[in-house]
Amino acid sequence: MIKHLTSLLIVAAIAGTASAQKIKIQEGSLKDLKDQTKMNVVYDYSDMRVGKFAKEEDYIAKKTSEYNAKEPGRGDDWAKKWQGDRQSRFEPNFVELFNKKSDLQIGNFADAKYTMKVHTTFTEPGFNVYVTRKNASINLEVTVYETANPDKPICKITGMGFPGRTFGGYDYDTGTRISEAYAKAGKDLSGFFAKNMKK
């Protein structure tokens, strides 16, 4: 019994370490943010890989064609939703979960001293076809800079593999899965910022 519990504790420790290493400061620090109460946030989806596709436009073209072949106009509607979900679902979820337990609030604060740019470099849309599924996930590059000096970042951060799925697994819609990945990213980055602003 003791041996079994010890094994479980070791596995838990390894899992915790792996999770903590998911977000990493690549350059600079967050210490200049420790006295800030708000920060502007902007988003960048350029040069984003999607699933097995090196270019997002190739993924969109393929999915649009496939859906239109099944039902005329369906693919075009899907493509509009793919783009529209960013402002209507992904970004609000990211902000909500970041702000939930943070003294540093992020949002459309053009007058804030600092700005955080959230660049999505990779999106795994995942799938859910009842009998089998694959979670969505996103990789991010986060750059923090003085709003007046965007070319002089104070900190660069990478965040890898933020997972997206709903409780119970009823996430048959691609946008729902990806939206949950942004919520997870917001929550995890909020904790990471809070910890590293004190250093």
PDB file of N, CA and C in Angstrom, residues 107-162:
ATOM      1  N   GLY A 107      -7.465  43.915 -20.967  1.00  0.00           N
ATOM      2  CA  GLY A 107      -8.612  44.250 -21.801  1.00  0.00           C
ATOM      3  C   GLY A 107      -8.240  45.308 -22.818  1.00  0.00           C
ATOM      4  N   ASN A 108      -9.252  45.947 -23.375  1.00  0.00           N
ATOM      5  CA  ASN A 108      -9.033  47.002 -24.361  1.00  0.00           C
ATOM      6  C   ASN A 108      -8.742  48.310 -23.638  1.00  0.00           C
ATOM      7  N   PHE A 109      -7.522  48.399 -23.111  1.00  0.00           N
ATOM      8  CA  PHE A 109      -7.099  49.568 -22.331  1.00  0.00           C
ATOM      9  C   PHE A 109      -5.980  50.286 -23.080  1.00  0.00           C
ATOM     10  N   ALA A 110      -6.356  51.079 -24.069  1.00  0.00           N
ATOM     11  CA  ALA A 110      -5.359  51.752 -24.905  1.00  0.00           C
ATOM     12  C   ALA A 110      -4.495  52.725 -24.117  1.00  0.00           C
ATOM     13  N   ASP A 111      -5.000  53.179 -22.961  1.00  0.00           N
ATOM     14  CA  ASP A 111      -4.248  54.143 -22.152  1.00  0.00           C
ATOM     15  C   ASP A 111      -3.337  53.470 -21.131  1.00  0.00           C
ATOM     16  N   ALA A 112      -3.333  52.126 -21.097  1.00  0.00           N
ATOM     17  CA  ALA A 112      -2.491  51.411 -20.134  1.00  0.00           C
ATOM     18  C   ALA A 112      -1.016  51.580 -20.487  1.00  0.00           C
ATOM     19  N   LYS A 113      -0.167  51.566 -19.475  1.00  0.00           N
ATOM     20  CA  LYS A 113       1.269  51.744 -19.709  1.00  0.00           C
ATOM     21  C   LYS A 113       1.852  50.584 -20.498  1.00  0.00           C
ATOM     22  N   TYR A 114       1.324  49.377 -20.244  1.00  0.00           N
ATOM     23  CA  TYR A 114       1.871  48.189 -20.900  1.00  0.00           C
ATOM     24  C   TYR A 114       0.814  47.487 -21.752  1.00  0.00           C
ATOM     25  N   THR A 115       1.295  46.833 -22.789  1.00  0.00           N
ATOM     26  CA  THR A 115       0.442  46.050 -23.683  1.00  0.00           C
ATOM     27  C   THR A 115       0.972  44.626 -23.769  1.00  0.00           C
ATOM     28  N   MET A 116       0.056  43.673 -23.804  1.00  0.00           N
ATOM     29  CA  MET A 116       0.403  42.270 -23.993  1.00  0.00           C
ATOM     30  C   MET A 116      -0.115  41.820 -25.362  1.00  0.00           C
ATOM     31  N   LYS A 117       0.787  41.356 -26.206  1.00  0.00           N
ATOM     32  CA  LYS A 117       0.380  40.814 -27.507  1.00  0.00           C
ATOM     33  C   LYS A 117       0.335  39.294 -27.418  1.00  0.00           C
ATOM     34  N   VAL A 118      -0.813  38.733 -27.728  1.00  0.00           N
ATOM     35  CA  VAL A 118      -1.008  37.289 -27.682  1.00  0.00           C
ATOM     36  C   VAL A 118      -1.005  36.765 -29.119  1.00  0.00           C
ATOM     37  N   HIS A 119       0.085  36.120 -29.492  1.00  0.00           N
ATOM     38  CA  HIS A 119       0.242  35.604 -30.856  1.00  0.00           C
ATOM     39  C   HIS A 119       0.004  34.097 -30.848  1.00  0.00           C
ATOM     40  N   THR A 120      -1.057  33.664 -31.507  1.00  0.00           N
ATOM     41  CA  THR A 120      -1.325  32.234 -31.636  1.00  0.00           C
ATOM     42  C   THR A 120      -0.493  31.692 -32.792  1.00  0.00           C
ATOM     43  N   THR A 121       0.439  30.806 -32.479  1.00  0.00           N
ATOM     44  CA  THR A 121       1.334  30.270 -33.510  1.00  0.00           C
ATOM     45  C   THR A 121       0.869  28.919 -34.044  1.00  0.00           C
ATOM     46  N   PHE A 122       0.038  28.219 -33.253  1.00  0.00           N
ATOM     47  CA  PHE A 122      -0.450  26.906 -33.676  1.00  0.00           C
ATOM     48  C   PHE A 122      -1.820  26.640 -33.065  1.00  0.00           C
ATOM     49  N   THR A 123      -2.718  26.102 -33.874  1.00  0.00           N
ATOM     50  CA  THR A 123      -4.033  25.674 -33.397  1.00  0.00           C
ATOM     51  C   THR A 123      -4.293  24.251 -33.853  1.00  0.00           C
ATOM     52  N   GLU A 124      -4.589  23.381 -32.905  1.00  0.00           N
ATOM     53  CA  GLU A 124      -5.073  22.039 -33.220  1.00  0.00           C
ATOM     54  C   GLU A 124      -6.594  22.073 -33.003  1.00  0.00           C
ATOM     55  N   PRO A 125      -7.396  22.014 -34.069  1.00  0.00           N
ATOM     56  CA  PRO A 125      -8.849  22.116 -33.904  1.00  0.00           C
ATOM     57  C   PRO A 125      -9.459  20.942 -33.149  1.00  0.00           C
ATOM     58  N   GLY A 126      -8.809  19.782 -33.258  1.00  0.00           N
ATOM     59  CA  GLY A 126      -9.355  18.591 -32.629  1.00  0.00           C
ATOM     60  C   GLY A 126     -10.605  18.114 -33.354  1.00  0.00           C
ATOM     61  N   PHE A 127     -11.237  17.072 -32.799  1.00  0.00           N
ATOM     62  CA  PHE A 127     -12.494  16.583 -33.372  1.00  0.00           C
ATOM     63  C   PHE A 127     -13.247  15.786 -32.315  1.00  0.00           C
ATOM     64  N   ASN A 128     -14.530  15.640 -32.532  1.00  0.00           N
ATOM     65  CA  ASN A 128     -15.371  14.838 -31.654  1.00  0.00           C
ATOM     66  C   ASN A 128     -16.450  14.201 -32.528  1.00  0.00           C
ATOM     67  N   VAL A 129     -16.279  12.910 -32.797  1.00  0.00           N
ATOM     68  CA  VAL A 129     -17.235  12.200 -33.649  1.00  0.00           C
ATOM     69  C   VAL A 129     -17.891  11.065 -32.866  1.00  0.00           C
ATOM     70  N   TYR A 130     -18.290  11.394 -31.639  1.00  0.00           N
ATOM     71  CA  TYR A 130     -19.040  10.491 -30.770  1.00  0.00           C
ATOM     72  C   TYR A 130     -18.192   9.323 -30.260  1.00  0.00           C
ATOM     73  N   VAL A 131     -17.715   8.470 -31.169  1.00  0.00           N
ATOM     74  CA  VAL A 131     -16.983   7.281 -30.722  1.00  0.00           C
ATOM     75  C   VAL A 131     -15.506   7.562 -30.486  1.00  0.00           C
ATOM     76  N   THR A 132     -15.001   8.630 -31.050  1.00  0.00           N
ATOM     77  CA  THR A 132     -13.597   8.990 -30.836  1.00  0.00           C
ATOM     78  C   THR A 132     -13.452  10.504 -30.846  1.00  0.00           C
ATOM     79  N   ARG A 133     -12.390  10.994 -30.235  1.00  0.00           N
ATOM     80  CA  ARG A 133     -12.213  12.436 -30.137  1.00  0.00           C
ATOM     81  C   ARG A 133     -10.729  12.789 -30.025  1.00  0.00           C
ATOM     82  N   LYS A 134     -10.440  14.044 -30.306  1.00  0.00           N
ATOM     83  CA  LYS A 134      -9.117  14.615 -30.083  1.00  0.00           C
ATOM     84  C   LYS A 134      -9.321  16.029 -29.576  1.00  0.00           C
ATOM     85  N   ASN A 135      -8.729  16.334 -28.438  1.00  0.00           N
ATOM     86  CA  ASN A 135      -8.896  17.665 -27.864  1.00  0.00           C
ATOM     87  C   ASN A 135      -8.268  18.731 -28.748  1.00  0.00           C
ATOM     88  N   ALA A 136      -8.827  19.924 -28.691  1.00  0.00           N
ATOM     89  CA  ALA A 136      -8.195  21.075 -29.328  1.00  0.00           C
ATOM     90  C   ALA A 136      -7.007  21.497 -28.470  1.00  0.00           C
ATOM     91  N   SER A 137      -6.106  22.283 -29.046  1.00  0.00           N
ATOM     92  CA  SER A 137      -5.003  22.857 -28.271  1.00  0.00           C
ATOM     93  C   SER A 137      -4.435  24.043 -29.037  1.00  0.00           C
ATOM     94  N   ILE A 138      -3.774  24.937 -28.301  1.00  0.00           N
ATOM     95  CA  ILE A 138      -3.138  26.097 -28.931  1.00  0.00           C
ATOM     96  C   ILE A 138      -1.756  26.323 -28.333  1.00  0.00           C
ATOM     97  N   ASN A 139      -0.867  26.875 -29.153  1.00  0.00           N
ATOM     98  CA  ASN A 139       0.440  27.352 -28.701  1.00  0.00           C
ATOM     99  C   ASN A 139       0.463  28.866 -28.842  1.00  0.00           C
ATOM    100  N   LEU A 140       1.019  29.541 -27.856  1.00  0.00           N
ATOM    101  CA  LEU A 140       1.046  31.001 -27.868  1.00  0.00           C
ATOM    102  C   LEU A 140       2.452  31.549 -27.674  1.00  0.00           C
ATOM    103  N   GLU A 141       2.690  32.701 -28.280  1.00  0.00           N
ATOM    104  CA  GLU A 141       3.853  33.525 -27.970  1.00  0.00           C
ATOM    105  C   GLU A 141       3.311  34.839 -27.424  1.00  0.00           C
ATOM    106  N   VAL A 142       3.672  35.152 -26.200  1.00  0.00           N
ATOM    107  CA  VAL A 142       3.161  36.356 -25.540  1.00  0.00           C
ATOM    108  C   VAL A 142       4.296  37.361 -25.378  1.00  0.00           C
ATOM    109  N   THR A 143       4.070  38.557 -25.863  1.00  0.00           N
ATOM    110  CA  THR A 143       5.067  39.621 -25.767  1.00  0.00           C
ATOM    111  C   THR A 143       4.483  40.788 -24.983  1.00  0.00           C
ATOM    112  N   VAL A 144       5.210  41.238 -23.967  1.00  0.00           N
ATOM    113  CA  VAL A 144       4.780  42.387 -23.165  1.00  0.00           C
ATOM    114  C   VAL A 144       5.717  43.552 -23.457  1.00  0.00           C
ATOM    115  N   TYR A 145       5.133  44.713 -23.724  1.00  0.00           N
ATOM    116  CA  TYR A 145       5.946  45.888 -24.040  1.00  0.00           C
ATOM    117  C   TYR A 145       5.251  47.151 -23.557  1.00  0.00           C
ATOM    118  N   GLU A 146       6.031  48.220 -23.422  1.00  0.00           N
ATOM    119  CA  GLU A 146       5.424  49.509 -23.116  1.00  0.00           C
ATOM    120  C   GLU A 146       4.586  49.921 -24.318  1.00  0.00           C
ATOM    121  N   THR A 147       3.363  50.335 -24.055  1.00  0.00           N
ATOM    122  CA  THR A 147       2.444  50.681 -25.137  1.00  0.00           C
ATOM    123  C   THR A 147       3.047  51.715 -26.082  1.00  0.00           C
ATOM    124  N   ALA A 148       3.828  52.621 -25.530  1.00  0.00           N
ATOM    125  CA  ALA A 148       4.452  53.673 -26.346  1.00  0.00           C
ATOM    126  C   ALA A 148       5.692  53.191 -27.088  1.00  0.00           C
ATOM    127  N   ASN A 149       6.198  51.997 -26.718  1.00  0.00           N
ATOM    128  CA  ASN A 149       7.425  51.470 -27.345  1.00  0.00           C
ATOM    129  C   ASN A 149       7.253  49.996 -27.720  1.00  0.00           C
ATOM    130  N   PRO A 150       6.403  49.704 -28.697  1.00  0.00           N
ATOM    131  CA  PRO A 150       6.129  48.304 -29.051  1.00  0.00           C
ATOM    132  C   PRO A 150       7.334  47.539 -29.581  1.00  0.00           C
ATOM    133  N   ASP A 151       8.351  48.243 -30.044  1.00  0.00           N
ATOM    134  CA  ASP A 151       9.537  47.570 -30.586  1.00  0.00           C
ATOM    135  C   ASP A 151      10.565  47.212 -29.511  1.00  0.00           C
ATOM    136  N   LYS A 152      10.242  47.544 -28.251  1.00  0.00           N
ATOM    137  CA  LYS A 152      11.164  47.250 -27.156  1.00  0.00           C
ATOM    138  C   LYS A 152      10.452  46.434 -26.075  1.00  0.00           C
ATOM    139  N   PRO A 153      10.295  45.124 -26.311  1.00  0.00           N
ATOM    140  CA  PRO A 153       9.594  44.277 -25.347  1.00  0.00           C
ATOM    141  C   PRO A 153      10.343  44.148 -24.025  1.00  0.00           C
ATOM    142  N   ILE A 154       9.586  44.063 -22.940  1.00  0.00           N
ATOM    143  CA  ILE A 154      10.198  43.830 -21.631  1.00  0.00           C
ATOM    144  C   ILE A 154      10.194  42.346 -21.275  1.00  0.00           C
ATOM    145  N   CYS A 155       9.336  41.575 -21.981  1.00  0.00           N
ATOM    146  CA  CYS A 155       9.277  40.142 -21.684  1.00  0.00           C
ATOM    147  C   CYS A 155       8.669  39.379 -22.859  1.00  0.00           C
ATOM    148  N   LYS A 156       9.267  38.217 -23.150  1.00  0.00           N
ATOM    149  CA  LYS A 156       8.730  37.323 -24.167  1.00  0.00           C
ATOM    150  C   LYS A 156       8.492  35.955 -23.535  1.00  0.00           C
ATOM    151  N   ILE A 157       7.299  35.425 -23.741  1.00  0.00           N
ATOM    152  CA  ILE A 157       6.879  34.182 -23.095  1.00  0.00           C
ATOM    153  C   ILE A 157       6.326  33.223 -24.143  1.00  0.00           C
ATOM    154  N   THR A 158       6.587  31.936 -23.975  1.00  0.00           N
ATOM    155  CA  THR A 158       5.951  30.925 -24.811  1.00  0.00           C
ATOM    156  C   THR A 158       5.060  30.051 -23.940  1.00  0.00           C
ATOM    157  N   GLY A 159       3.928  29.670 -24.492  1.00  0.00           N
ATOM    158  CA  GLY A 159       3.007  28.761 -23.812  1.00  0.00           C
ATOM    159  C   GLY A 159       2.600  27.674 -24.788  1.00  0.00           C
ATOM    160  N   MET A 160       2.829  26.424 -24.422  1.00  0.00           N
ATOM    161  CA  MET A 160       2.622  25.324 -25.359  1.00  0.00           C
ATOM    162  C   MET A 160       1.503  24.387 -24.911  1.00  0.00           C
ATOM    163  N   GLY A 161       0.681  23.995 -25.888  1.00  0.00           N
ATOM    164  CA  GLY A 161      -0.272  22.911 -25.673  1.00  0.00           C
ATOM    165  C   GLY A 161      -1.393  23.175 -24.698  1.00  0.00           C
ATOM    166  N   PHE A 162      -1.960  24.376 -24.688  1.00  0.00           N
ATOM    167  CA  PHE A 162      -3.120  24.627 -23.821  1.00  0.00           C
ATOM    168  C   PHE A 162      -4.302  23.820 -24.366  1.00  0.00           C
TER     169      PHE A 162
END
